[in-house]
């Protein structure tokens, strides 16, 4: 579907979005300014400004390092830098194609997420 970039200071992560209702809804929010925080030493998370549509998505998802997901119960974005087990209502939004190592930071970090033209 679409390509996005996540800008963390001078570091850039690129990703390819999946083709589903949640990804299309996420894409409609871009550009976004978010604060990424670590969760469980596995993923970077941020609250989104609204709930995403999940009408055509599977009941759950088993993410691996590099996956970008939406956790419907909390309404947040999750960017995985480590593998994780299956989670109900976790929706695959896409996959990092370049720059996964840039998620190796401590503390909160400001991120700009935008569509690549």
PDB file of C-alpha atoms in Angstrom:
ATOM      1  CA  UNK A   1       0.000   0.000   0.000  1.00  0.00           C
ATOM      2  CA  UNK A   2       1.664   3.268   1.109  1.00  0.00           C
ATOM      3  CA  UNK A   3       5.146   3.995   2.378  1.00  0.00           C
ATOM      4  CA  UNK A   4       5.665   6.071   5.521  1.00  0.00           C
ATOM      5  CA  UNK A   5       8.619   7.459   7.408  1.00  0.00           C
ATOM      6  CA  UNK A   6       9.064   7.844  11.132  1.00  0.00           C
ATOM      7  CA  UNK A   7      11.431  10.687  11.971  1.00  0.00           C
ATOM      8  CA  UNK A   8      13.237  10.524  15.322  1.00  0.00           C
ATOM      9  CA  UNK A   9      15.497  13.573  15.488  1.00  0.00           C
ATOM     10  CA  UNK A  10      18.014  13.013  12.691  1.00  0.00           C
ATOM     11  CA  UNK A  11      17.156   9.312  12.317  1.00  0.00           C
ATOM     12  CA  UNK A  12      14.627   8.071   9.770  1.00  0.00           C
ATOM     13  CA  UNK A  13      12.742   4.789   9.783  1.00  0.00           C
ATOM     14  CA  UNK A  14      10.845   3.767   6.654  1.00  0.00           C
ATOM     15  CA  UNK A  15       7.926   1.352   6.552  1.00  0.00           C
ATOM     16  CA  UNK A  16       5.391  -0.142   4.169  1.00  0.00           C
ATOM     17  CA  UNK A  17       1.776  -0.129   5.332  1.00  0.00           C
ATOM     18  CA  UNK A  18      -0.522  -3.148   5.035  1.00  0.00           C
ATOM     19  CA  UNK A  19      -3.707  -2.963   2.963  1.00  0.00           C
ATOM     20  CA  UNK A  20      -6.524  -2.992   5.522  1.00  0.00           C
ATOM     21  CA  UNK A  21      -9.067  -0.599   7.018  1.00  0.00           C
ATOM     22  CA  UNK A  22      -6.916   0.219  10.062  1.00  0.00           C
ATOM     23  CA  UNK A  23      -3.884   1.096   7.911  1.00  0.00           C
ATOM     24  CA  UNK A  24      -5.975   3.274   5.611  1.00  0.00           C
ATOM     25  CA  UNK A  25      -7.478   5.040   8.636  1.00  0.00           C
ATOM     26  CA  UNK A  26      -3.977   5.501  10.126  1.00  0.00           C
ATOM     27  CA  UNK A  27      -2.730   6.924   6.822  1.00  0.00           C
ATOM     28  CA  UNK A  28      -5.561   9.494   6.861  1.00  0.00           C
ATOM     29  CA  UNK A  29      -4.185  10.873  10.163  1.00  0.00           C
ATOM     30  CA  UNK A  30      -0.742  11.646   8.748  1.00  0.00           C
ATOM     31  CA  UNK A  31       1.286  13.680   9.330  1.00  0.00           C
ATOM     32  CA  UNK A  32       1.328  12.965  13.076  1.00  0.00           C
ATOM     33  CA  UNK A  33       3.438  14.273  15.938  1.00  0.00           C
ATOM     34  CA  UNK A  34       3.661  11.627  18.661  1.00  0.00           C
ATOM     35  CA  UNK A  35       5.614  10.873  21.802  1.00  0.00           C
ATOM     36  CA  UNK A  36       7.023   7.325  21.669  1.00  0.00           C
ATOM     37  CA  UNK A  37       7.516   5.529  24.975  1.00  0.00           C
ATOM     38  CA  UNK A  38       8.927   2.097  25.717  1.00  0.00           C
ATOM     39  CA  UNK A  39       6.548  -0.668  26.735  1.00  0.00           C
ATOM     40  CA  UNK A  40       7.719  -3.986  28.205  1.00  0.00           C
ATOM     41  CA  UNK A  41      11.193  -3.636  26.629  1.00  0.00           C
ATOM     42  CA  UNK A  42       9.556  -4.917  23.429  1.00  0.00           C
ATOM     43  CA  UNK A  43       7.801  -2.072  21.667  1.00  0.00           C
ATOM     44  CA  UNK A  44       7.531   1.696  21.383  1.00  0.00           C
ATOM     45  CA  UNK A  45       3.989   2.938  21.925  1.00  0.00           C
ATOM     46  CA  UNK A  46       2.077   6.172  21.447  1.00  0.00           C
ATOM     47  CA  UNK A  47      -1.534   7.235  21.846  1.00  0.00           C
ATOM     48  CA  UNK A  48      -3.336   8.026  18.614  1.00  0.00           C
ATOM     49  CA  UNK A  49      -5.776  10.949  18.317  1.00  0.00           C
ATOM     50  CA  UNK A  50      -8.698   8.618  17.493  1.00  0.00           C
ATOM     51  CA  UNK A  51      -9.717   4.967  17.331  1.00  0.00           C
ATOM     52  CA  UNK A  52      -8.922   3.295  13.992  1.00  0.00           C
ATOM     53  CA  UNK A  53     -11.412   1.287  11.922  1.00  0.00           C
ATOM     54  CA  UNK A  54     -10.768  -2.445  12.258  1.00  0.00           C
ATOM     55  CA  UNK A  55     -13.662  -3.834  10.192  1.00  0.00           C
ATOM     56  CA  UNK A  56     -11.692  -6.091   7.828  1.00  0.00           C
ATOM     57  CA  UNK A  57      -8.889  -7.151  10.158  1.00  0.00           C
ATOM     58  CA  UNK A  58      -8.184 -10.526  11.819  1.00  0.00           C
ATOM     59  CA  UNK A  59      -9.067 -11.078  15.500  1.00  0.00           C
ATOM     60  CA  UNK A  60      -5.426 -10.820  16.527  1.00  0.00           C
ATOM     61  CA  UNK A  61      -1.810 -10.798  15.413  1.00  0.00           C
ATOM     62  CA  UNK A  62       1.596 -12.212  16.433  1.00  0.00           C
ATOM     63  CA  UNK A  63       4.101  -9.407  15.828  1.00  0.00           C
ATOM     64  CA  UNK A  64       7.820  -9.750  15.255  1.00  0.00           C
ATOM     65  CA  UNK A  65      10.593  -7.159  15.389  1.00  0.00           C
ATOM     66  CA  UNK A  66       9.875  -4.504  12.755  1.00  0.00           C
ATOM     67  CA  UNK A  67       6.098  -4.805  12.787  1.00  0.00           C
ATOM     68  CA  UNK A  68       3.903  -1.734  13.250  1.00  0.00           C
ATOM     69  CA  UNK A  69       0.562  -2.437  14.876  1.00  0.00           C
ATOM     70  CA  UNK A  70      -2.535  -0.921  16.417  1.00  0.00           C
ATOM     71  CA  UNK A  71      -3.779  -2.197  19.772  1.00  0.00           C
ATOM     72  CA  UNK A  72      -7.531  -1.611  19.545  1.00  0.00           C
ATOM     73  CA  UNK A  73      -8.419  -1.907  23.269  1.00  0.00           C
ATOM     74  CA  UNK A  74      -6.092   0.984  24.193  1.00  0.00           C
ATOM     75  CA  UNK A  75      -6.222   2.854  20.871  1.00  0.00           C
ATOM     76  CA  UNK A  76      -2.459   3.050  20.583  1.00  0.00           C
ATOM     77  CA  UNK A  77       0.246   2.612  18.005  1.00  0.00           C
ATOM     78  CA  UNK A  78       2.815  -0.093  18.743  1.00  0.00           C
ATOM     79  CA  UNK A  79       6.146  -0.366  16.932  1.00  0.00           C
ATOM     80  CA  UNK A  80       7.859  -3.636  17.815  1.00  0.00           C
ATOM     81  CA  UNK A  81      11.625  -3.849  18.121  1.00  0.00           C
ATOM     82  CA  UNK A  82      11.469  -7.364  19.616  1.00  0.00           C
ATOM     83  CA  UNK A  83       9.309 -10.375  18.784  1.00  0.00           C
ATOM     84  CA  UNK A  84       6.127 -10.754  20.815  1.00  0.00           C
ATOM     85  CA  UNK A  85       3.448 -13.424  21.206  1.00  0.00           C
ATOM     86  CA  UNK A  86      -0.045 -13.448  19.762  1.00  0.00           C
ATOM     87  CA  UNK A  87      -2.363 -10.745  21.120  1.00  0.00           C
ATOM     88  CA  UNK A  88      -6.119 -10.470  20.608  1.00  0.00           C
ATOM     89  CA  UNK A  89      -7.262  -7.225  18.959  1.00  0.00           C
ATOM     90  CA  UNK A  90      -3.717  -6.341  17.881  1.00  0.00           C
ATOM     91  CA  UNK A  91      -3.923  -5.262  14.231  1.00  0.00           C
ATOM     92  CA  UNK A  92      -1.053  -5.318  11.745  1.00  0.00           C
ATOM     93  CA  UNK A  93      -0.566  -1.847  10.237  1.00  0.00           C
ATOM     94  CA  UNK A  94       2.664  -2.505   8.363  1.00  0.00           C
ATOM     95  CA  UNK A  95       6.345  -3.381   8.522  1.00  0.00           C
ATOM     96  CA  UNK A  96       9.567  -1.426   8.891  1.00  0.00           C
ATOM     97  CA  UNK A  97      11.693  -1.730   5.765  1.00  0.00           C
ATOM     98  CA  UNK A  98      14.688   0.307   6.930  1.00  0.00           C
ATOM     99  CA  UNK A  99      16.009   1.766  10.182  1.00  0.00           C
ATOM    100  CA  UNK A 100      14.769  -0.685  12.834  1.00  0.00           C
ATOM    101  CA  UNK A 101      17.962  -0.044  14.879  1.00  0.00           C
ATOM    102  CA  UNK A 102      16.816   3.568  15.442  1.00  0.00           C
ATOM    103  CA  UNK A 103      14.240   2.258  17.933  1.00  0.00           C
ATOM    104  CA  UNK A 104      17.084   1.454  20.304  1.00  0.00           C
ATOM    105  CA  UNK A 105      16.643   4.461  22.601  1.00  0.00           C
ATOM    106  CA  UNK A 106      15.774   5.036  26.243  1.00  0.00           C
ATOM    107  CA  UNK A 107      13.134   7.375  27.573  1.00  0.00           C
ATOM    108  CA  UNK A 108      10.420   9.130  25.595  1.00  0.00           C
ATOM    109  CA  UNK A 109      11.218  10.396  22.121  1.00  0.00           C
ATOM    110  CA  UNK A 110       9.322  12.781  19.879  1.00  0.00           C
ATOM    111  CA  UNK A 111       8.407  11.283  16.508  1.00  0.00           C
ATOM    112  CA  UNK A 112       6.991  12.689  13.303  1.00  0.00           C
ATOM    113  CA  UNK A 113       5.202  10.159  11.132  1.00  0.00           C
ATOM    114  CA  UNK A 114       4.460  11.132   7.561  1.00  0.00           C
ATOM    115  CA  UNK A 115       3.577   9.630   4.226  1.00  0.00           C
ATOM    116  CA  UNK A 116       6.381   9.322   1.695  1.00  0.00           C
ATOM    117  CA  UNK A 117       5.300  11.212  -1.428  1.00  0.00           C
TER     118      UNK A 117
END
